[in-house]
Each structure stands twice: as structure tokens, then as C-alpha cells.
mmCIF file of C-alpha atoms and ligand atoms in Angstrom:
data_model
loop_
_atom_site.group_PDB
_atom_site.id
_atom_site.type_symbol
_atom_site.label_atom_id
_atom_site.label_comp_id
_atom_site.label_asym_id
_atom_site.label_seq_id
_atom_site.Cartn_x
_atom_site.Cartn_y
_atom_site.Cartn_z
ATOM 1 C CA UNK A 199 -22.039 -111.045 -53.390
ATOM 2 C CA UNK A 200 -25.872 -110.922 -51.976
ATOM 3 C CA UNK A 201 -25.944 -111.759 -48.345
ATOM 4 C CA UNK A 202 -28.562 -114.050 -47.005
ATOM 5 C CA UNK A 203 -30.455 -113.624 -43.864
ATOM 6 C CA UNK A 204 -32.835 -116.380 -42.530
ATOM 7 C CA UNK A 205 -34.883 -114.923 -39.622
ATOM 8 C CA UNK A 206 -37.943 -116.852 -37.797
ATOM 9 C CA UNK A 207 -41.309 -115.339 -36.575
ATOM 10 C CA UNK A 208 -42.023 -112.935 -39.364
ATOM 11 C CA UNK A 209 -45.692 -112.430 -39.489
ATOM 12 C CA UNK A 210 -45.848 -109.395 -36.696
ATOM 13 C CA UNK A 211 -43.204 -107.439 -34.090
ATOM 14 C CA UNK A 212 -39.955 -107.644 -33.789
ATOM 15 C CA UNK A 213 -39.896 -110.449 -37.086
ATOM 16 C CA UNK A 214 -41.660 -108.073 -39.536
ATOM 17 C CA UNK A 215 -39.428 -105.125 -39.103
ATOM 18 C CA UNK A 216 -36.215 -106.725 -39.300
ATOM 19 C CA UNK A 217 -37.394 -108.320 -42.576
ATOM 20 C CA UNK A 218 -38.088 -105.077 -43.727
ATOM 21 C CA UNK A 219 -34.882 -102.964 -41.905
ATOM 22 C CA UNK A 220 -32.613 -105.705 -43.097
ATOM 23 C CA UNK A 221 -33.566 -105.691 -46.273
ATOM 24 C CA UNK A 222 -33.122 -101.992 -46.837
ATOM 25 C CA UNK A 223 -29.455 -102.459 -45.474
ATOM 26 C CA UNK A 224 -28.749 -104.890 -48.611
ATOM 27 C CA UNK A 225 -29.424 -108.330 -47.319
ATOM 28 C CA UNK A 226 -31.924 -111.104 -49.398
ATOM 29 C CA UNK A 227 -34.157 -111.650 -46.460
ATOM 30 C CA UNK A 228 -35.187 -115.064 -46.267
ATOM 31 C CA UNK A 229 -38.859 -114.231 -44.244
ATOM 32 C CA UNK A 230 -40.770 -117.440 -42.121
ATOM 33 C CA UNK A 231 -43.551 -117.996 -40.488
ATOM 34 C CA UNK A 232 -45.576 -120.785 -39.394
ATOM 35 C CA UNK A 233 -48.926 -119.739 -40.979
ATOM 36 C CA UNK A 234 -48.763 -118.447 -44.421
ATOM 37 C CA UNK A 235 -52.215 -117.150 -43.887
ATOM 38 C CA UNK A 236 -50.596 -114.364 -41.353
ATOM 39 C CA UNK A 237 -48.567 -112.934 -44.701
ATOM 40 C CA UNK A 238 -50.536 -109.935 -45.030
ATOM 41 C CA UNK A 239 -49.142 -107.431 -42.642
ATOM 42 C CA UNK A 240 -45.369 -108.465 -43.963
ATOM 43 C CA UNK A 241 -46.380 -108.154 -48.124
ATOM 44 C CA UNK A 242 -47.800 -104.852 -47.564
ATOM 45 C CA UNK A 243 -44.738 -103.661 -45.273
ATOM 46 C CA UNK A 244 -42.658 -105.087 -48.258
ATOM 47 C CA UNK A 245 -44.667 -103.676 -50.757
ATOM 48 C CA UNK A 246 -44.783 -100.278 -49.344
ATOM 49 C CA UNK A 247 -40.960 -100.379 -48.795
ATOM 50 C CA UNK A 248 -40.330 -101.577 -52.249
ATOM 51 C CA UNK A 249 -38.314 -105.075 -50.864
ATOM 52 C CA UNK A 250 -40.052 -107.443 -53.277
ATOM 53 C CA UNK A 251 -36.843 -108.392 -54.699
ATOM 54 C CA UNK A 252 -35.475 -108.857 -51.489
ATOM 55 C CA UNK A 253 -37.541 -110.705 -50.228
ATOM 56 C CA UNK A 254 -38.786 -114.385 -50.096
ATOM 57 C CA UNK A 255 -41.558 -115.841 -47.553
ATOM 58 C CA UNK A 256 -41.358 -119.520 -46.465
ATOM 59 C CA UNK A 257 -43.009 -122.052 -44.062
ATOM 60 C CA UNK A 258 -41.296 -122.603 -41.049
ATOM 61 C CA UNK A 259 -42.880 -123.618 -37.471
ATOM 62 C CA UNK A 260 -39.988 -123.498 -34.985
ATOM 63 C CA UNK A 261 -41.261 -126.536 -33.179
ATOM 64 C CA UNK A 262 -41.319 -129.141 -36.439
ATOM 65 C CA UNK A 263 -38.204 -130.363 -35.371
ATOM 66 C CA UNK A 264 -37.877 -132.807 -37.686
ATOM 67 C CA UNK A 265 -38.257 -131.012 -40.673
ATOM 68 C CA UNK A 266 -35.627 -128.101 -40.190
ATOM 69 C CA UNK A 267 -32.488 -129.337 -41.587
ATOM 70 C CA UNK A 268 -34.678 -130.098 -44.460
ATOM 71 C CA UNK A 269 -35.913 -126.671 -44.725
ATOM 72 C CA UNK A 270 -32.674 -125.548 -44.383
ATOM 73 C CA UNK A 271 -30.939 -127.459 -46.745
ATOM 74 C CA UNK A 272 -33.882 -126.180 -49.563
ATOM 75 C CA UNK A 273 -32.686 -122.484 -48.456
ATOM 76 C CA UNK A 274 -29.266 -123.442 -49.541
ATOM 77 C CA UNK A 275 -30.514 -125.077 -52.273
ATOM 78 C CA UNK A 276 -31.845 -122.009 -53.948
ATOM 79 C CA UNK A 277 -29.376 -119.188 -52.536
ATOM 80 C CA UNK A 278 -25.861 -120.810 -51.727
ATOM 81 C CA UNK A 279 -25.556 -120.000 -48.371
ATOM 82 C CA UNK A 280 -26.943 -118.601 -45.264
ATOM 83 C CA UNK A 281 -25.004 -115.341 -43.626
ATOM 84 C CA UNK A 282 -27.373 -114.518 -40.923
ATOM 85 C CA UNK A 283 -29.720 -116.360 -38.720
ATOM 86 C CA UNK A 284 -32.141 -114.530 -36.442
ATOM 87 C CA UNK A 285 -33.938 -116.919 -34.324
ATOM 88 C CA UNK A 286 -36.954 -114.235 -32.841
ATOM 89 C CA UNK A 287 -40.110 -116.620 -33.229
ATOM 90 C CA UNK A 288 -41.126 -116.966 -29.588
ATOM 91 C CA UNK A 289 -44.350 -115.859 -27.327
ATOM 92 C CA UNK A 290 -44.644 -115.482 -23.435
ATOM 93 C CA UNK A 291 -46.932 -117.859 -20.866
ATOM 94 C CA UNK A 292 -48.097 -115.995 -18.400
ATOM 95 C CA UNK A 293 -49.863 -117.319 -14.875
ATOM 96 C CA UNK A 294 -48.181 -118.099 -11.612
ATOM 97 C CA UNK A 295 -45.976 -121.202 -11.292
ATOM 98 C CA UNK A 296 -48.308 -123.184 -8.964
ATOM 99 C CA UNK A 297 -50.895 -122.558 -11.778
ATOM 100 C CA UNK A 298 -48.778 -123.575 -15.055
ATOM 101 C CA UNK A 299 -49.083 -127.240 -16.252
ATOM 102 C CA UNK A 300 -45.855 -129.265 -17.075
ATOM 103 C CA UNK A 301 -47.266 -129.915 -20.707
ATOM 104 C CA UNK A 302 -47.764 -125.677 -20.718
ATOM 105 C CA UNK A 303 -44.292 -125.446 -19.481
ATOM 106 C CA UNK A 304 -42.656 -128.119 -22.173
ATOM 107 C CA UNK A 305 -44.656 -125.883 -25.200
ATOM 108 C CA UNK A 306 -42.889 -122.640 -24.363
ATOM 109 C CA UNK A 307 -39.714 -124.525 -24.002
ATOM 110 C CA UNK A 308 -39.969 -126.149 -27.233
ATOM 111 C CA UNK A 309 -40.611 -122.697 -28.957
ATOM 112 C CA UNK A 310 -38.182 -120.396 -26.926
ATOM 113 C CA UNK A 311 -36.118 -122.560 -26.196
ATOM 114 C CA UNK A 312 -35.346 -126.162 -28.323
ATOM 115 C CA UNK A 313 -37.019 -124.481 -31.375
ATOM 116 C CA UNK A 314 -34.026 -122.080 -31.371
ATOM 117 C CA UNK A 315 -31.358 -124.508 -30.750
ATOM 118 C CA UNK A 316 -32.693 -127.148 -33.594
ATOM 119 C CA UNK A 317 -32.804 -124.421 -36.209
ATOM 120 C CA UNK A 318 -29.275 -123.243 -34.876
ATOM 121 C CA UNK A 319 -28.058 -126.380 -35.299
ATOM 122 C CA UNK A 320 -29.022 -126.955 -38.236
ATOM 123 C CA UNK A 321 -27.587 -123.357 -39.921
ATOM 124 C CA UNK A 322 -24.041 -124.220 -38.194
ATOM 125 C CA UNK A 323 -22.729 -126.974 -40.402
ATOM 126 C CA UNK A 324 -23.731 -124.529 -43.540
ATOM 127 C CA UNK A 325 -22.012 -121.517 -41.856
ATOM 128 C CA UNK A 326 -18.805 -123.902 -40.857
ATOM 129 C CA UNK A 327 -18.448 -124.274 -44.884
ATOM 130 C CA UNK A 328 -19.121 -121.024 -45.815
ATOM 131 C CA UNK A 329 -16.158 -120.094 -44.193
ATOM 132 C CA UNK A 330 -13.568 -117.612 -46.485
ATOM 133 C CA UNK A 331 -16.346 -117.268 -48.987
ATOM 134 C CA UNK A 332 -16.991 -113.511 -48.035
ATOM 135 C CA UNK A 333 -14.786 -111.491 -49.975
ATOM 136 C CA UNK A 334 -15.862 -108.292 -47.832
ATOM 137 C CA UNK A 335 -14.886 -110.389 -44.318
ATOM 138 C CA UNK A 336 -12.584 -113.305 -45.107
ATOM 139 C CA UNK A 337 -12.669 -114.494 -41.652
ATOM 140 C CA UNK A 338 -16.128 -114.361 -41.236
ATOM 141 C CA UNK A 339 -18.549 -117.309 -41.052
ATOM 142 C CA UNK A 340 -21.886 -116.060 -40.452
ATOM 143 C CA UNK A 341 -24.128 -114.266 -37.808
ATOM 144 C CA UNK A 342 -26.413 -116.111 -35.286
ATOM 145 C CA UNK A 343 -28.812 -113.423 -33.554
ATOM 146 C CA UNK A 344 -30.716 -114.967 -30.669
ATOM 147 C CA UNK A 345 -33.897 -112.716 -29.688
ATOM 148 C CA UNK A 346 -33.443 -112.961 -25.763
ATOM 149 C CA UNK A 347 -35.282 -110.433 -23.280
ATOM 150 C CA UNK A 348 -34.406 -109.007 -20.447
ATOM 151 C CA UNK A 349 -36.179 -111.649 -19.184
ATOM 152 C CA UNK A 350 -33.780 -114.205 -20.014
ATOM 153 C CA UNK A 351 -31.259 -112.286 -17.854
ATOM 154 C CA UNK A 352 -33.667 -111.066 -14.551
ATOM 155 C CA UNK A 353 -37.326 -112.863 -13.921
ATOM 156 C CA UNK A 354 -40.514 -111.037 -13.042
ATOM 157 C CA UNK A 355 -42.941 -113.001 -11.158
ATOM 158 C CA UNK A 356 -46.135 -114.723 -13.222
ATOM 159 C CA UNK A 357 -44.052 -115.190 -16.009
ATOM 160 C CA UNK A 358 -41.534 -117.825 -14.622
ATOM 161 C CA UNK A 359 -42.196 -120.120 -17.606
ATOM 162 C CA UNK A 360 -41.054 -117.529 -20.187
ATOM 163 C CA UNK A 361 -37.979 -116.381 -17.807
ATOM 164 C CA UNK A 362 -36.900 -120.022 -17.207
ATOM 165 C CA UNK A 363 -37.173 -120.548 -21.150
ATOM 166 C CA UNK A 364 -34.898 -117.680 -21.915
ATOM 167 C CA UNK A 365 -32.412 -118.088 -19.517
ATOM 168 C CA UNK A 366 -32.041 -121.487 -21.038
ATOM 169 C CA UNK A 367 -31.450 -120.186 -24.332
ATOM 170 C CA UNK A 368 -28.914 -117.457 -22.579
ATOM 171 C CA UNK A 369 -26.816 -119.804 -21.166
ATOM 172 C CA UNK A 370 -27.047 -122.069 -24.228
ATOM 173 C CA UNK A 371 -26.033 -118.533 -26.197
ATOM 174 C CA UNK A 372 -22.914 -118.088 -24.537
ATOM 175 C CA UNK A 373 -21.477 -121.491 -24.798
ATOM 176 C CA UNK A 374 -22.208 -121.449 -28.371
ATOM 177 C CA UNK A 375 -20.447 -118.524 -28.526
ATOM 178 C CA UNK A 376 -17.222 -119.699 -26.805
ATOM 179 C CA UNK A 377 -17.352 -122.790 -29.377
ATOM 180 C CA UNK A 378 -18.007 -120.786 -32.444
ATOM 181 C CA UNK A 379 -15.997 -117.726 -32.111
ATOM 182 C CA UNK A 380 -12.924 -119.817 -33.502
ATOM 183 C CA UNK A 381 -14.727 -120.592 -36.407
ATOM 184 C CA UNK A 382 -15.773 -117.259 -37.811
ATOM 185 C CA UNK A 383 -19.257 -117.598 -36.437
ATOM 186 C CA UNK A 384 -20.711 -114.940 -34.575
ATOM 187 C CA UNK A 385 -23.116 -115.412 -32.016
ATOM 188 C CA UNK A 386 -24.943 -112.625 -30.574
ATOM 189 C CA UNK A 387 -28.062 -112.356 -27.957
ATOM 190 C CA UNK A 388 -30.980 -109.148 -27.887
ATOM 191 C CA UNK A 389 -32.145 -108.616 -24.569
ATOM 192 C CA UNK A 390 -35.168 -106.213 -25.030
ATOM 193 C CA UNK A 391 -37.781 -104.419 -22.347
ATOM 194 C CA UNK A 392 -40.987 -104.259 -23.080
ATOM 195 C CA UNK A 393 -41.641 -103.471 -26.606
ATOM 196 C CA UNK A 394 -45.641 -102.643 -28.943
ATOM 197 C CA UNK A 395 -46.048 -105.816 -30.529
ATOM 198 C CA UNK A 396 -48.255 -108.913 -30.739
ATOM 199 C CA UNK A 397 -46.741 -110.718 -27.731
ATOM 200 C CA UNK A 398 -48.793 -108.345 -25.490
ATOM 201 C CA UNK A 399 -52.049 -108.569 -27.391
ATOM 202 C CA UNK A 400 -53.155 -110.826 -29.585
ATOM 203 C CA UNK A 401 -50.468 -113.227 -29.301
ATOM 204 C CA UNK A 402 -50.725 -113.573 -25.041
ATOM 205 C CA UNK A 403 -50.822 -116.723 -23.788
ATOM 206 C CA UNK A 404 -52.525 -117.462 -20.138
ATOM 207 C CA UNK A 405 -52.036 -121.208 -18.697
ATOM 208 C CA UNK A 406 -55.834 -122.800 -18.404
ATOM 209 C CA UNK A 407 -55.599 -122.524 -15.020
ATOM 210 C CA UNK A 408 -54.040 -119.687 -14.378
ATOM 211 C CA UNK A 409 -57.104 -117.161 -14.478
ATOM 212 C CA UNK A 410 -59.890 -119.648 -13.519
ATOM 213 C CA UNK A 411 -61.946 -119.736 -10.215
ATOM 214 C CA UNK A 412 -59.443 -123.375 -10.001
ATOM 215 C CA UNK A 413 -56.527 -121.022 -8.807
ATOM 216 C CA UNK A 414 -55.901 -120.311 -5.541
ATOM 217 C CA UNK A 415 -53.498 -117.104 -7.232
ATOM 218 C CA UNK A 416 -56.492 -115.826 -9.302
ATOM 219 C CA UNK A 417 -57.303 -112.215 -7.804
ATOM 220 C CA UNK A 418 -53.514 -111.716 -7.695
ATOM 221 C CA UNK A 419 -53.371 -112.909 -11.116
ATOM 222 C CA UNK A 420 -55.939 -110.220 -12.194
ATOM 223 C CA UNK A 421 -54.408 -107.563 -10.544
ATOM 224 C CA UNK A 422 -50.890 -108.174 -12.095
ATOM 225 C CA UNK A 423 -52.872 -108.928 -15.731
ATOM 226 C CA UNK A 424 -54.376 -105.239 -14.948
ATOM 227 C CA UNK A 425 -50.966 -104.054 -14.477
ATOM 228 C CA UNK A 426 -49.141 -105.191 -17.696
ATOM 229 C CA UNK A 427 -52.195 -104.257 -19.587
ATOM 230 C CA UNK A 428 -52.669 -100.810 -18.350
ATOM 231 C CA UNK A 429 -49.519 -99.311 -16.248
ATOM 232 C CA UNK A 430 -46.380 -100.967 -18.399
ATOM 233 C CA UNK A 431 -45.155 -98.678 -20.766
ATOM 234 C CA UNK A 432 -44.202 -100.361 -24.453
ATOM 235 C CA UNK A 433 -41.727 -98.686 -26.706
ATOM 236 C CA UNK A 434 -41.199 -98.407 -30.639
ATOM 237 C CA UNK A 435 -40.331 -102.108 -31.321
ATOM 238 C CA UNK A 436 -37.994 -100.561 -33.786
ATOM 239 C CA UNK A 437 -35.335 -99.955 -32.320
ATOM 240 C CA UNK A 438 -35.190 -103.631 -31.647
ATOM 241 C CA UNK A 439 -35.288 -104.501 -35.476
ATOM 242 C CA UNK A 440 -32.622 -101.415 -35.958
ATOM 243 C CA UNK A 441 -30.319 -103.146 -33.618
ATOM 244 C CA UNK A 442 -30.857 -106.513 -34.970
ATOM 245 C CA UNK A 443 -30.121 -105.015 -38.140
ATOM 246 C CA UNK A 444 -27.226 -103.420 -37.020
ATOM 247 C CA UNK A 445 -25.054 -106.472 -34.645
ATOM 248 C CA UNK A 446 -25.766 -108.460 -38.823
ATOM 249 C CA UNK A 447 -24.168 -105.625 -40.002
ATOM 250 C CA UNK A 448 -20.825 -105.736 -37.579
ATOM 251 C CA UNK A 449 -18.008 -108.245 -38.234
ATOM 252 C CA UNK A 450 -17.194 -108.291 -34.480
ATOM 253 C CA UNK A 451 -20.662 -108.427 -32.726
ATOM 254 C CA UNK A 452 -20.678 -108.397 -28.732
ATOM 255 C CA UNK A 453 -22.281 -111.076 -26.927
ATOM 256 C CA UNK A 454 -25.301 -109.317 -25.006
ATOM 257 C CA UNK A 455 -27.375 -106.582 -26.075
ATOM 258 C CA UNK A 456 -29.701 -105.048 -23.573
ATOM 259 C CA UNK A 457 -31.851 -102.396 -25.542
ATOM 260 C CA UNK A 458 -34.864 -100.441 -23.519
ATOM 261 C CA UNK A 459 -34.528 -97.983 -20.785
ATOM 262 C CA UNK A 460 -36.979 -100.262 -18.695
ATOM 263 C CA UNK A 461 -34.416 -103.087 -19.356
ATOM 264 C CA UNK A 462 -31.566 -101.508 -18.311
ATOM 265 C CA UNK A 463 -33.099 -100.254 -15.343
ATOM 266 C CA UNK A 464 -34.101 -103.470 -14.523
ATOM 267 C CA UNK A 465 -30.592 -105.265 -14.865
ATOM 268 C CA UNK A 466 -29.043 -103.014 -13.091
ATOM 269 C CA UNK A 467 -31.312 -102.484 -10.035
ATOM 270 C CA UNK A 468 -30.897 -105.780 -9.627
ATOM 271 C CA UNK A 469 -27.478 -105.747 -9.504
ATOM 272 C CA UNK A 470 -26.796 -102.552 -7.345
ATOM 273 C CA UNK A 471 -29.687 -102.466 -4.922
ATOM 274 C CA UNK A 472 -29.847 -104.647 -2.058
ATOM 275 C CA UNK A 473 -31.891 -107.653 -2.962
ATOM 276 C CA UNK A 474 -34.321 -107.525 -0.138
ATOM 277 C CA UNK A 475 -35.335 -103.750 -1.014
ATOM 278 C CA UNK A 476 -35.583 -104.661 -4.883
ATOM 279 C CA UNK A 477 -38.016 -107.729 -4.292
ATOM 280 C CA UNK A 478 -40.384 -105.374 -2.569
ATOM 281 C CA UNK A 479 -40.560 -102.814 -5.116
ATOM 282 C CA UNK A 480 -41.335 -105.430 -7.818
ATOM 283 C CA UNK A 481 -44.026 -106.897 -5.692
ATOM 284 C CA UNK A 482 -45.606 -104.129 -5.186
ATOM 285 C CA UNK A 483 -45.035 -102.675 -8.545
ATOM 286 C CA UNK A 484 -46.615 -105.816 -9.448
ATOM 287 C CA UNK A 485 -49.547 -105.934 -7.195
ATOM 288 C CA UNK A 486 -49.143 -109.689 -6.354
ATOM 289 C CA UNK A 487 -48.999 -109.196 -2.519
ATOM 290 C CA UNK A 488 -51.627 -111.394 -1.065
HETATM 291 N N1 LIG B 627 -42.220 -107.389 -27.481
HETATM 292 C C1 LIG B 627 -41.542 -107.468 -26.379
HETATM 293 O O1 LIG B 627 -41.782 -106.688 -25.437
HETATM 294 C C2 LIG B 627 -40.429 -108.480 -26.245
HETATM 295 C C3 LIG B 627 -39.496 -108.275 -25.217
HETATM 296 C C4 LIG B 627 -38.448 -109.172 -25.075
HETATM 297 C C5 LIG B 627 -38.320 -110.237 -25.970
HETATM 298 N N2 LIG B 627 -39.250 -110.429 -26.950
HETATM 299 C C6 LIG B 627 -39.046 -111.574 -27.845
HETATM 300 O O2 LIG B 627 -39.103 -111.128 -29.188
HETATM 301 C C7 LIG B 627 -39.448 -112.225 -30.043
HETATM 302 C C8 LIG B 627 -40.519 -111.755 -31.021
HETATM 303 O O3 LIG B 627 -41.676 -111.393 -30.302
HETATM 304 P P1 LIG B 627 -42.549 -110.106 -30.633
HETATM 305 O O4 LIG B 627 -42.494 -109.229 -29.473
HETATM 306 O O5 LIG B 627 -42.201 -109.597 -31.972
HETATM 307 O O6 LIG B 627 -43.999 -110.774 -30.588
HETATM 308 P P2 LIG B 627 -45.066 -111.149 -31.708
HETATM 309 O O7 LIG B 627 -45.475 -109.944 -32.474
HETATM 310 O O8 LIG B 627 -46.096 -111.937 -30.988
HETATM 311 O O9 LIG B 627 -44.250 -112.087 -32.703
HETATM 312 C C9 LIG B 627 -43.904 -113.401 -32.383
HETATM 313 C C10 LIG B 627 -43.698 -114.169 -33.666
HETATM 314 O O10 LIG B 627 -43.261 -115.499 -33.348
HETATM 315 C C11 LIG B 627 -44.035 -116.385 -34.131
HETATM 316 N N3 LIG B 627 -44.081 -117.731 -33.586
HETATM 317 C C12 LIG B 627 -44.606 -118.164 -32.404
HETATM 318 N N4 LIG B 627 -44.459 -119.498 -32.307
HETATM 319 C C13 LIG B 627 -43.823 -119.923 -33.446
HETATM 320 C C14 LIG B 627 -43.383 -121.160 -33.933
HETATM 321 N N5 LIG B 627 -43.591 -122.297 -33.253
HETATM 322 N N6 LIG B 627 -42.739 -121.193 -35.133
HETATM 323 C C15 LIG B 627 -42.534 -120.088 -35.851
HETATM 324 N N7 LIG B 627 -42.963 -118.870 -35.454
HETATM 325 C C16 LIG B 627 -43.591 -118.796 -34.259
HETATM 326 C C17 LIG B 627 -45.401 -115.738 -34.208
HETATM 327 O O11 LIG B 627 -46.134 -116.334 -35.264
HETATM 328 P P3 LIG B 627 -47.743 -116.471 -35.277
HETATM 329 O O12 LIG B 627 -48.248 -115.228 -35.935
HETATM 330 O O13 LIG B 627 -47.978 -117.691 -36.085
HETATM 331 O O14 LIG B 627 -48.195 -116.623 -33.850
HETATM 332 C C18 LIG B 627 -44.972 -114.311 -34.487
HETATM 333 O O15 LIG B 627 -44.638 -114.154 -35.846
HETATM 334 C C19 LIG B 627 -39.885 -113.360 -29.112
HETATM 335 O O16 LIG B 627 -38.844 -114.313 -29.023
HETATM 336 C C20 LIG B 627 -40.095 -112.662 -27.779
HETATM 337 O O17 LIG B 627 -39.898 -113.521 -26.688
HETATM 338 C C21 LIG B 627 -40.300 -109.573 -27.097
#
């Protein structure tokens, strides 16, 4: 029986490879992205891994609301079910809090946050049928992989709007597990460091005011911009998509997944150290004293 895996955000990072990883491991990748015009990078990492067959690209934006259940309905249409869902479309707002507009602050929760719940929600009554239809896992329903961060879990400063977005979705995550466990549906959240991909580059997002001669935060703004760019070390965003690949993989998933060295580091500073001593390193680490 082919498996089918629908994951989100699969023009660049994280999104790509797992297309590509979960593929290899057997799945029929069901590949979206909001802009079919940003295939390229994806057909040629298909092409050169020899996936055609295993893979099919479709239009999905994660904020159409509307039109998921839709889109999800034409996915079982055509392959019978859905085993795996990997909600990883997402980007980051940076600029300080005073600086961030509401209407900045609703976007990134509508893609982090609501985006992720409305396709979820839309993949669960599917999964609820599917149900002892999987003659290799009886019991099983289906997969739901949530693409945290570490974020989600601790918050750095200047990027409260992408920290408050994710721990939404973590907290969402674990109730949803708690409901769905009974069921045979496992729910599973990635909480990665920093990782080389698009969301650092060409895919950053800066509020309008958060830069401008308008904010009173600008030179502090800079200076922590100047930091990320230059002193924040990104790893292989592999061994995200390996990981990803390997909780769709495991019958009996665990709930959290912390993968980096910088995000382990982080989670458990904050834990151990005394809170007063940890603030100061990351301000300074940060460069947004005054
Ligand atoms: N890289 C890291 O260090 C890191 C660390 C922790 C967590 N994450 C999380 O990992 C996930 C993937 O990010 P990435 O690092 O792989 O960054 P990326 O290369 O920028 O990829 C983000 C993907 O999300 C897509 N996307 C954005 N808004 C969308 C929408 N409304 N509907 C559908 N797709 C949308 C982008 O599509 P377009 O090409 O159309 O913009 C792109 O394909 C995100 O949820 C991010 O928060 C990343």
C-alpha cells in the first residue's frame, strides 16, 4: 500500500528536502506551495534524485482558509487517503514589539499559526476514517508533523511576533495530541535552532516600521539585524528534513523534538541557569542594550 504524505511550504528549506528525503524512504509526496512559479529549485531536486514518480506538486497558500478542505478533499480524491501531514510553511517577522503593527502581527499568526490549524483540521476527519486501513500498523491513523522552533518553546527578543505565533501552535500541538492519541493519530512537533534556509535571506520579513528613522528601537534594531546576519551560526537544514522524515516513519512518535545544538543549549539554559544571569547574556549576545 503507497503511503501519502501532504507537506506545506515546499518551494525552499526545510519543505524541499523533506519532499525529497521522504520520498526516498517510500512515501508519494504530495509537494505545495503557494506560487507555482517558485517550482524550480524542487523539480530539479526531484529530478536529480529520480522522485518523479513520487512526486506530485500542488497549489496551496496556507492562509486561503476557505479553500483547504476543498483542496484536501481533491488530494483524497486522486490518492485515497492522506498518512502524513507536515504543516512547515511559515516565515519569521522580525522588529521590536513597540515597532510591529497589529495587522503585521495578525499575518504571521494567520500563517504560523491559524494556517496550520485550518489545514490540520481539515486532514483529521480523513485520518479519523482511515483508521485500520494500514495493514503494516493496524492501529495507526496517520501522522501530523507540526514544524515548531525552538522559538515556540523559549523567545529571543525582536522576534516576539514569530515566538508568540509558535507558542500558539505549541500549546495548540499538545492538546491535539491528548485528543488524538486515542484515535490512532499521531501528533508530533520539530523544534529546530537556527538552520541555512530562505527564512534568513530571501524570505526575511522586517515590520515597516521596524528599521525606519520612525522607531525609537532603530540603532538597536541594526545592531541585533548585524548580529543574526553575521555572528549566528546556521546548520545543514538536513537534519531537520531527516528527522521529519524519520518521527513519519515511527508508529509511536514523541511529542517534542528539539533538533540543533544551539536549540538545546538554549532550552536548557533557560531552564537551569538563574533567570536574571540568562537575560543578560542574551542581551548582550544580542546587542539590544540601549
Ligand atoms: N530555518 C530555520 O532556522 C528555522 C528554525 C526553526 C523553525 N523554522 C520553521 O521551519 C519552517 C520552514 O521554514 P524554512 O526555514 O524552511 O524557511 P524557507 O526556506 O523560507 O521556507 C518557508 C516556506 O514556507 C512557504 N510559505 C510561507 N508562507 C506561506 C503560505 N501562506 N502558504 C504556503 N506556503 C507558505 C514559503 O513559500 P514562498 O516561497 O512562497 O515564500 C516557503 O516555501 C517554518 O515554519 C519556520 O518557522 C525554521
Amino acid at each position: 500500500m503507497q503511503k501519502i504524505a501532504l507537506i506545506t511550504g515546499c518551494s525552499s528549506g526545510f519543505g524541499l528536502l523533506t519532499v525529497v528525503d521522504m520520498a526516498k524512504a517510500g512515501f508519494f509526496v504530495v509537494a505545495t506551495m503557494r506560487e507555482l512559479s517558485r517550482r524550480a529549485r524542487l523539480d530539479q531536486a526531484v529530478m536529480e534524485a529520480n522522485l518523479g514518480a513520487r512526486v506530485e506538486l500542488r497549489r496551496l497558500d496556507v492562509t486561503e482558509f476557505e479553500a483547504l478542505p476543498a483542496a484536501v478533499a481533491e488530494i483524497v480524491n486522486t490518492h485515497g487517503r492522506i498518512d502524513v501531514l507536515v504543516n512547515n510553511a511559515g516565515y519569521a517577522l522580525g522588529g521590536f514589539a513597540e515597532d510591529i503593527q497589529l495587522e503585521e502581527l495578525r499575518a504571521q499568526f494567520d500563517t504560523n499559526f491559524f494556517g496550520q490549524v485550518a489545514l490540520t483540521r481539515a486532514v483529521l476527519p480523513v485520518m479519523r476514517k482511515q483508521r485500520g486501513t494500514r495493514p503494516d500498523a493496524p492501529g495507526l491513523a496517520g501522522h501530523i508533523i507540526m514544524v515548531s522552533s525552538i522559538s515556540g518553546l523559549t523567545s529571543n527578543p525582536v522576534t516576539s511576533s514569530y515566538s508568540a505565533s509558535k507558542h500558539a501552535l505549541e500549546g495548540w500541538t499538545e492538546s491535539l495530541r491528548l485528543e488524538t492519541l486515542g484515535l490512532g493519530i499521531k501528533v508530533a512537533a520539530v523544534e529546530p535552532g537556527a538552520y541555512d534556509t530562505d527564512i534568513w535571506s530571501k524570505n526575511v520579513k522586517i515590520g515597516k516600521v521596524a528599521l525606519s528613522a520612525e522607531s525609537p528601537n532603530q540603532a538597536r534594531a541594526r545592531r541585533f539585524s548585524n548580529v543574526v546576519k553575521n555572528r549566528l551560526k546556521k546548520a545543514d537544514a538536513r537534519e531537520v528534513s531527516q528527522l521529519i522524515t524519520r518521527i513519519a516513519l515511527d508508529p509511536n512518535p514523541n511529542l517534542r523534538y528539539l533538533v540543533g545544538r544551539d536549540a538545546r543549549l538554549r532550552y536548557w539554559s533557560q531552564r537551569l541557569l538563574p533567570w536574571k544571569f540568562y537575560e543578560k547574556q542574551i542581551i548582550k549576545y544580542t546587542q539590544i542594550d540601549s
